[in-house]
Every structure is written in C-alpha cells, then in structure tokens.
Tab-separated table of C-alpha atoms in Angstrom:
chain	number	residue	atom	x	y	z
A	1	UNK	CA	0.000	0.000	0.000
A	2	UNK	CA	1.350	3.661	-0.146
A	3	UNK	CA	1.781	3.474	3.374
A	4	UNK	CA	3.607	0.453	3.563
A	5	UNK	CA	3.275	-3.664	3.718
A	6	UNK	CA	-0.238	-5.401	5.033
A	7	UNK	CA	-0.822	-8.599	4.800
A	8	UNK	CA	-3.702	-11.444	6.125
A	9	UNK	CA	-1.269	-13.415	9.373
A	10	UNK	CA	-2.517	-16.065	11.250
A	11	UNK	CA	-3.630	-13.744	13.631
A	12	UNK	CA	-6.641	-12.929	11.190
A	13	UNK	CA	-7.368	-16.353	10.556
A	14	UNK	CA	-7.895	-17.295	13.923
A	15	UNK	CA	-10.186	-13.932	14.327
A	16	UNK	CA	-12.263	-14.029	11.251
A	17	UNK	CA	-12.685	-17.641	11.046
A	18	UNK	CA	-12.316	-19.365	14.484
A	19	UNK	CA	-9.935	-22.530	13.299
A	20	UNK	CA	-7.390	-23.798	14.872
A	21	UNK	CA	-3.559	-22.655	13.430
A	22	UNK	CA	-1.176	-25.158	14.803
A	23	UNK	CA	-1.066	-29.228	14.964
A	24	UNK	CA	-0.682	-31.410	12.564
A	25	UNK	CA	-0.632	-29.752	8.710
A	26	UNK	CA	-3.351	-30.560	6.142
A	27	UNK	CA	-1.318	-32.424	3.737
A	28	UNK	CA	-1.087	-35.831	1.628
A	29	UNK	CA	-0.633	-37.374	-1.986
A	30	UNK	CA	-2.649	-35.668	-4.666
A	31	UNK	CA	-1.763	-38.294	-7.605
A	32	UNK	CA	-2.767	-42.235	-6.409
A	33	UNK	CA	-3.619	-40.987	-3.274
A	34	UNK	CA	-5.735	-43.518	-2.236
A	35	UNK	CA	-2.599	-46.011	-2.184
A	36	UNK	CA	-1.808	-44.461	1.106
A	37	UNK	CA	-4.888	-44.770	2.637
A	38	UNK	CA	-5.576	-47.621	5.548
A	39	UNK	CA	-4.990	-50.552	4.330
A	40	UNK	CA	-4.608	-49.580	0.684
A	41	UNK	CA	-8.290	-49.858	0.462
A	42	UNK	CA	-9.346	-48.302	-3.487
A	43	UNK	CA	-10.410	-44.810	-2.813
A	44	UNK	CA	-14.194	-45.696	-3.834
A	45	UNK	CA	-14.497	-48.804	-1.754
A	46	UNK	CA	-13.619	-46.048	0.852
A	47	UNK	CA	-16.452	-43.719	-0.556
A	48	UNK	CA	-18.809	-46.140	-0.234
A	49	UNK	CA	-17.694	-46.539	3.507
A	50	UNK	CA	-17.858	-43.530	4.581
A	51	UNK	CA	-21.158	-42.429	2.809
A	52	UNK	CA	-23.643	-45.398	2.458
A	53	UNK	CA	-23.640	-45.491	-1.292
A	54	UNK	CA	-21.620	-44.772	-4.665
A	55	UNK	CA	-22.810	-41.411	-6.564
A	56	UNK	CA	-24.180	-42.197	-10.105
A	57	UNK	CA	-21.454	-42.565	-12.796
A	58	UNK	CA	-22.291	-39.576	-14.243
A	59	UNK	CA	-21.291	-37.567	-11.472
A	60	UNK	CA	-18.148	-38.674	-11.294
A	61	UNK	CA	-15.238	-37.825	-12.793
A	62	UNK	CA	-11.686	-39.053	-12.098
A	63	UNK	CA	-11.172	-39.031	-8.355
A	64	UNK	CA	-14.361	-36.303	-8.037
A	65	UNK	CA	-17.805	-36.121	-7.186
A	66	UNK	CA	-20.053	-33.357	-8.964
A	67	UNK	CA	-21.160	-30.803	-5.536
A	68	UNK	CA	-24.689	-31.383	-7.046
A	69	UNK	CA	-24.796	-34.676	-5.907
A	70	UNK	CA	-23.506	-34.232	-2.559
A	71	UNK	CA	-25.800	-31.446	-2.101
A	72	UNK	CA	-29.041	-32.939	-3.056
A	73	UNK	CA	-28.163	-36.401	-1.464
A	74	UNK	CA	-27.459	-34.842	1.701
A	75	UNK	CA	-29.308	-31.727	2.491
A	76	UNK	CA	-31.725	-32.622	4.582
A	77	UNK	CA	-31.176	-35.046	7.486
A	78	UNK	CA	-33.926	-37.714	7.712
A	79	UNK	CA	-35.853	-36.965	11.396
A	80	UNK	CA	-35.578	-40.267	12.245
A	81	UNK	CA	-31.725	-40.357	11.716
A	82	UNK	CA	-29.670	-42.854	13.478
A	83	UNK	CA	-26.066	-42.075	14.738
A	84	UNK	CA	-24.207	-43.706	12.045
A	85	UNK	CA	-26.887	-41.736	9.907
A	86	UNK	CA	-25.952	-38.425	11.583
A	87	UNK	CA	-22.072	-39.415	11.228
A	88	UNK	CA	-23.056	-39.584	7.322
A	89	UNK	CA	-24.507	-36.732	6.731
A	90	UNK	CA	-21.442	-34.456	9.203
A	91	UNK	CA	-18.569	-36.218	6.796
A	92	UNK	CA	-21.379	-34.693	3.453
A	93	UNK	CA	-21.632	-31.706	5.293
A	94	UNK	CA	-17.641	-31.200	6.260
A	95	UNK	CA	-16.703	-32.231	2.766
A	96	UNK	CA	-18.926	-29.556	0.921
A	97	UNK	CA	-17.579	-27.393	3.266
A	98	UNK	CA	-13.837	-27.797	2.826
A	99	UNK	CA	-14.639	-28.220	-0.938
A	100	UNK	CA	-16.427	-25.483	-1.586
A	101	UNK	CA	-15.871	-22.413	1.042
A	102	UNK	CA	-12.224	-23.202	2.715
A	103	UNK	CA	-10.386	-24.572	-0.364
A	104	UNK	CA	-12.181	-23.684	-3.208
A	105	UNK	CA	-10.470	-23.910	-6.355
A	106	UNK	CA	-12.048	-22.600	-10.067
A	107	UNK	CA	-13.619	-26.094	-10.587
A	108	UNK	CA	-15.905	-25.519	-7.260
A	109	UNK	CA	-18.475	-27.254	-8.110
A	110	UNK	CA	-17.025	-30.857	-7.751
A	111	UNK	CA	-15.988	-32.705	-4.897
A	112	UNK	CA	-12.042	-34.424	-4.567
A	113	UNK	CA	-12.114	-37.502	-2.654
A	114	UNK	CA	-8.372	-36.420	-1.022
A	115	UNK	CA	-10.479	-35.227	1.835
A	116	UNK	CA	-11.323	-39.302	2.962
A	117	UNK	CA	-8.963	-39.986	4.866
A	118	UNK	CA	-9.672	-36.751	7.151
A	119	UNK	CA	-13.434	-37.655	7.049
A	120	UNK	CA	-12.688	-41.262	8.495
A	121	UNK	CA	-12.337	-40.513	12.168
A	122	UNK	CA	-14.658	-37.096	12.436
A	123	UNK	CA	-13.042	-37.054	16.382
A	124	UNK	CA	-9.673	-36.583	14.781
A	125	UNK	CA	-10.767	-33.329	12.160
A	126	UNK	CA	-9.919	-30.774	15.353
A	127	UNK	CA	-6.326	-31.903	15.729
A	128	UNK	CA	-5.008	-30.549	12.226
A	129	UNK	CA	-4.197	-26.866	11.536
A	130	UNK	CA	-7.061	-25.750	9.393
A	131	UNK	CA	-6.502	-21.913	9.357
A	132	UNK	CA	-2.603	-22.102	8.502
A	133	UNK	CA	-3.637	-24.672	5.485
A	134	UNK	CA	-6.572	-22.212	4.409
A	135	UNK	CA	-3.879	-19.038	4.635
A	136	UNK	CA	-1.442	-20.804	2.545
A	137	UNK	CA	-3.823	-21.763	-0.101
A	138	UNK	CA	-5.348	-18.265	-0.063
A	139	UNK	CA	-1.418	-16.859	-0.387
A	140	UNK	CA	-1.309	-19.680	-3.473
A	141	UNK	CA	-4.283	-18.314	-5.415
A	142	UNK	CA	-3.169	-14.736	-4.908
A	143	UNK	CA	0.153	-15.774	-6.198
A	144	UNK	CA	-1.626	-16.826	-9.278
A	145	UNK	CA	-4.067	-14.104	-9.731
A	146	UNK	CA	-1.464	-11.876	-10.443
A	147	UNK	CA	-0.782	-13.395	-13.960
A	148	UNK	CA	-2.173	-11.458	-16.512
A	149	UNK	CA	-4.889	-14.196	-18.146
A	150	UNK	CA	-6.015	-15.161	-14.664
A	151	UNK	CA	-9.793	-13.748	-14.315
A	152	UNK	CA	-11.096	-16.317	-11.803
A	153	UNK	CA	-10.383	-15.925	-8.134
A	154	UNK	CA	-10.369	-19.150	-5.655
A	155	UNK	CA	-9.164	-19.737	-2.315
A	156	UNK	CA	-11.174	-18.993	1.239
A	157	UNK	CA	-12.450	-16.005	-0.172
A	158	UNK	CA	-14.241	-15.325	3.170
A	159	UNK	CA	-11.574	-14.479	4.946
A	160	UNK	CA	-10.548	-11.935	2.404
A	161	UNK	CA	-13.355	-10.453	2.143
A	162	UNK	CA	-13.671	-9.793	5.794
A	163	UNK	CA	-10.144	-8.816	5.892
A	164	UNK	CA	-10.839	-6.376	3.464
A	165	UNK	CA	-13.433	-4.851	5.344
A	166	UNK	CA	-12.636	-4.988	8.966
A	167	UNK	CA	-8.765	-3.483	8.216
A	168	UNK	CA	-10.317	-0.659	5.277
A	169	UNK	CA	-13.195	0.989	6.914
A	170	UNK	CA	-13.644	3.141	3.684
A	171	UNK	CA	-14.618	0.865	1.547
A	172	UNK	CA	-16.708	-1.224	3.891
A	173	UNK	CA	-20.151	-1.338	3.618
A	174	UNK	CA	-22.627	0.151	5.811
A	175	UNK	CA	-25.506	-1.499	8.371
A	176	UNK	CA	-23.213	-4.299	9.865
A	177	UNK	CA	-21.997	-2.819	13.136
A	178	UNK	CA	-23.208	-5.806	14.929
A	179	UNK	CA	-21.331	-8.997	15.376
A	180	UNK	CA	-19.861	-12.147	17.078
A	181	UNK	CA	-17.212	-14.883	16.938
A	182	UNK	CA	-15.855	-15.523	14.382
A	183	UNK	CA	-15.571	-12.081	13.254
A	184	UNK	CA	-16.322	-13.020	9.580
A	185	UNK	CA	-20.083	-13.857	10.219
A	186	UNK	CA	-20.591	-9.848	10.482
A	187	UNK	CA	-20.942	-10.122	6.924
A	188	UNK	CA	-22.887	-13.386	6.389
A	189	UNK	CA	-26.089	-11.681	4.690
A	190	UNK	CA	-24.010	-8.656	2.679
A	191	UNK	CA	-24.975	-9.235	-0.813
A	192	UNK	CA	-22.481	-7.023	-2.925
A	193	UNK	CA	-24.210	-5.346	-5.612
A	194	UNK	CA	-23.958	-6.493	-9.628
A	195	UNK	CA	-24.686	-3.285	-11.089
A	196	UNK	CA	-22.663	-0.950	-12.400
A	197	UNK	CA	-19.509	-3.351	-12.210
A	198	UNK	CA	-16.983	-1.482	-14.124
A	199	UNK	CA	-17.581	1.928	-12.615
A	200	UNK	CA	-17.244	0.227	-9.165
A	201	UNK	CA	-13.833	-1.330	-10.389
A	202	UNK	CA	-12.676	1.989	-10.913
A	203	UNK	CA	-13.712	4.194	-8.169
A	204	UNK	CA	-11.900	0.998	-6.105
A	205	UNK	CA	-8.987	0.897	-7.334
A	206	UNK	CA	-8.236	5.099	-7.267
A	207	UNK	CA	-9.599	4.482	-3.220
A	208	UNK	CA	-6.724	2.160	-2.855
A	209	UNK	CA	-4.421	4.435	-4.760
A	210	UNK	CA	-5.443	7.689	-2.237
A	211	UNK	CA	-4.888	5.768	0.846
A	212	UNK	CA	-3.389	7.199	3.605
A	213	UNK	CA	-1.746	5.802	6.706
A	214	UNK	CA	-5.298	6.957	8.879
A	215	UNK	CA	-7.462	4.729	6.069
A	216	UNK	CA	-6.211	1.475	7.612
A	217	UNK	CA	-6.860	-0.376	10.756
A	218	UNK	CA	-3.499	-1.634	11.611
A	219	UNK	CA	-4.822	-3.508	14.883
A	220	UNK	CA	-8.471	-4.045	14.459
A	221	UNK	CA	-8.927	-6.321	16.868
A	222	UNK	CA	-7.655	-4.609	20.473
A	223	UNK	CA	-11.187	-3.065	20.665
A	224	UNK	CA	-13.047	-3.394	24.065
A	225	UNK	CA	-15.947	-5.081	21.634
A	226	UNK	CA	-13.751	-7.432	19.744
A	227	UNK	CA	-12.557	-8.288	23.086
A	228	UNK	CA	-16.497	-9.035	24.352
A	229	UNK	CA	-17.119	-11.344	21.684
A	230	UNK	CA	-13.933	-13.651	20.758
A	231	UNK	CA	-13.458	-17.341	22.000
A	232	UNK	CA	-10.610	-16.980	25.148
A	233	UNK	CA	-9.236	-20.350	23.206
A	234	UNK	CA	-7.291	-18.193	20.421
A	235	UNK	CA	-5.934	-16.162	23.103
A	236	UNK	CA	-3.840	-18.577	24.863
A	237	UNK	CA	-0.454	-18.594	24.699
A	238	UNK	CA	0.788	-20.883	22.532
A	239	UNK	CA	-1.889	-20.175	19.825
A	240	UNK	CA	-0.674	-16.259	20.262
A	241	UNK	CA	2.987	-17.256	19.988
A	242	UNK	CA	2.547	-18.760	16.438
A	243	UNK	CA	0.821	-15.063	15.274
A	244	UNK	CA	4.169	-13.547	14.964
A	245	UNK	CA	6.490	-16.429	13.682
A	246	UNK	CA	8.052	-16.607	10.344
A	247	UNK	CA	7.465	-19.911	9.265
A	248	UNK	CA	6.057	-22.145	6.217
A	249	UNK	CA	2.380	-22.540	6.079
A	250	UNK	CA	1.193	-25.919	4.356
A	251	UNK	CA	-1.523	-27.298	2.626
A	252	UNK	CA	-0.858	-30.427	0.397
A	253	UNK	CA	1.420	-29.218	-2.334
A	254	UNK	CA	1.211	-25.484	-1.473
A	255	UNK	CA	4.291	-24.195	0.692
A	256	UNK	CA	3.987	-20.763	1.377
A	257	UNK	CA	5.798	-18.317	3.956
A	258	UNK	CA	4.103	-16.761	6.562
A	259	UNK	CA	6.333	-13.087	6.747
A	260	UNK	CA	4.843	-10.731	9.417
A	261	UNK	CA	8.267	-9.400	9.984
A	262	UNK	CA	7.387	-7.242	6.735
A	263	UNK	CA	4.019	-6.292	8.540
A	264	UNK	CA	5.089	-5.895	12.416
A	265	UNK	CA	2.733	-2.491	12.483
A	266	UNK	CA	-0.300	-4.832	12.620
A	267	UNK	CA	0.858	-6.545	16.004
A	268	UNK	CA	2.032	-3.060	17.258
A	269	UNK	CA	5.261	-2.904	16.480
A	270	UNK	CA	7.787	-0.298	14.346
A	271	UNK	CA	8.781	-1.774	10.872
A	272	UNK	CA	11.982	-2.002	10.515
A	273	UNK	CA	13.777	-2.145	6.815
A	274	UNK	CA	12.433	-5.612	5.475
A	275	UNK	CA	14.796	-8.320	4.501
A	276	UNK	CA	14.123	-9.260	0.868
A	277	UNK	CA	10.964	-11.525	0.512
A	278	UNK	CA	11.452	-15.497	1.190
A	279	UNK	CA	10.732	-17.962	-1.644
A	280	UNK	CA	10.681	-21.783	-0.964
A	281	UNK	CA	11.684	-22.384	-4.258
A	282	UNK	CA	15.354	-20.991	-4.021
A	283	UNK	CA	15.229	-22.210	-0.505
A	284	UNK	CA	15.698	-25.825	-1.684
C-alpha cells in the first residue's frame, strides 16, 4: 500500500474464522492418493464406507464427485436419523464445506475424494491446523491471480473479504456494526451489488491508490468489543505465539511463507527495513 506492507497473518485467521492454526498440517498425496490410505483400500471402496452409497457414474469424474450430488443427497437429514446416519450426513456436510468455502479452487463445483482420509475418524478433524492450510492456499491463489490471463479468483475467499473490510473501513459497507465470533459472520447476509460493475472497479482501485496511513486499521482487533465477543481459546499462549512467527504454512502441495516481519505495524510494532521476501523455491 502507499503506506507500507499489510498482509492477512494467522492472527486474522484465527479472528475471522475461528480454526485452529497449529497441529498437525493438512497435507497428503494428490496423484494415487488412495494407495496411502488404511490398508490400501481403493479410494471408492472407501467412498462407499464412509457415505452409504456410490454417486451415479455420471457424477463422477476421475477421483471427483459433482457438488450437485452431494448437495441434493445430503441436504436434509432424515428426522428419524440414526447415529451412524448423523455421522453420514457431518462427513457430506464437512466435505462440501472444505470443498467449496475453505479450499475452493475454479472447478468448485465438484468434490475431490483427497479429503477421505480426514473424514474417516470425524473425532480426529480438530487436531489438524485448518486456518494455517486455508492461509497458505489463499497466499497460493493470490500468487496466481497476479498473472495477466487469470480472471477467476479461488481460495477462502471469506476471509478476504472480511479482511478487506474490517482493516479498510472506507470501503466497507454500511448497516453491519453488529457482530460475534468468528468475526467473519458480520458479513454473512451482505450481498455485494452487480450493477454498475466497471464503474465500481474503478472508483476501487483510485480508493486504494489515495490511501493514507489513517485509512487502515493496523490492529483491528484490540477493541473493548472485539474483546467481548472472541473465544478466550485463540488467546492462549501458545496459539498467540505462532501469530508472529516466520514460518512455512502448508496445505498439500502449497508451501507458502508466513512473513509478518514485513508487517510488524499490525501486532504493534515499528517496521523495521524488510529483509528481501522469502521464496521456498530458491530455498531448496
């Protein structure tokens, strides 16, 4: 920015979306994948597990399940569900999720079955670090929408959205002083308007060109009402500690660094003269 480096940390992830940032990292084989799973089972002998029943063979494709399917088979839990039916219809509901909100990608409306082997034990989803996998494939899709022929954005587009808006007060929209935890529900019903497309284009991008220091919220979240409001879990200390490290963030093939020593004005501090910018590939 004119003003100097920002950037979304871990700090905001565990703010705006409430998951955990340390543990084990979301990762795994993306090509024969399934010959890793327990006990080498095939990956749709797993499926069928796990779910109760194989999707139509139209709906598949490869090692993917149209999000049609998945959403029509499973949107409505039967009233007289049993556990395992319940269990069935959280691994549908988790999958869509990660699929289609956390890790989106530009093909968003199918399904990839490299989420099974997280879906098998549901009581063992909390112990891997969500947020740092969502950051680093958010920091990934940026990455590539800064090629010229990219038009599509993917990635937890959420959490930049409420980024955006909670750090930029100018170019927030108005009615949603109200909120909770996790700060990113404040704008669960804001419905950006598809008018006028182009002209809004431009008036944005001159706003972000007049910025001034006052025009961002460095530290948005030591308010007295953020405060009232957020889970005490984030705030222990060794979530906290992890905010401010320089580190690699991971999610499957995507290694990305996490550099808030470029950005120390957002946890309070001065910024000193930044050390040229990290790349894992020259790293190796």
């Amino acid at each position: 920015m004119p003003f100097g480096e920002c950037t979304i940390t871990l700090q905001d992830v565990a703010y705006q979306l409430g998951l955990p940032i340390d543990d084990a990292p979301v990762s795994g084989c993306l090509t024969e994948f399934e010959n890793l799973m327990e006990h080498g089972r095939p990956a749709w002998v797993w499926f069928r597990e796990l779910f109760g029943e194989l999707p139509p063979q139209s709906k598949i494709k490869q090692m993917t399940v149209c999000y049609t399917w998945f959403h029509e088979r499973f949107r409505v839990l039967p009233t007289d569900a049993t556990d395992e039916t319940v269990r069935v219809y959280a691994r549908a509901y988790i999958l869509m999720l990660l699929s289609s909100q956390l890790f989106a990608d530009k093909n968003a409306n199918r399904v990839h079955l490299r989420w099974l082997p997280y879906l098998a034990s549901l009581d063992d989803l909390g112990r891997y670090s969500w947020g740092s996998a969502a950051l680093a494939w958010l920091y990934r899709c940026l990455c590539r929408d800064t090629h010229r022929n990219v038009v599509n954005l993917a990635g937890p587009l959420q959490l930049l959205q409420s980024w955006i808006f909670w750090r930029f007060p100018t170019i927030r929209p108005t009615g949603f002083d109200r909120f909770g935890f996790p700060l990113a529900s404040r704008w669960a019903e804001f419905v950006p308007r598809n008018d006028a497309g182009a002209q809004r284009l431009v008036s944005t991008r001159l706003a972000l060109d007049r910025l001034r220091v006052h025009d961002f919220v460095w530290e948005p979240y030591s308010s007295v009402d953020v405060a009232a409001v957020i889970h005490p879990e984030i705030l222990a200390d060794e979530h906290r500690r992890l905010w401010t490290a320089v580190t690699s963030l991971i999610y499957f093939a995507a290694i990305e660094w996490h550099q808030v020593d470029r950005v120390l004005p957002q946890f309070g501090g001065v910024q000193h003269l930044p050390q040229p910018a990290l790349n894992i590939v020259l790293q190796g």
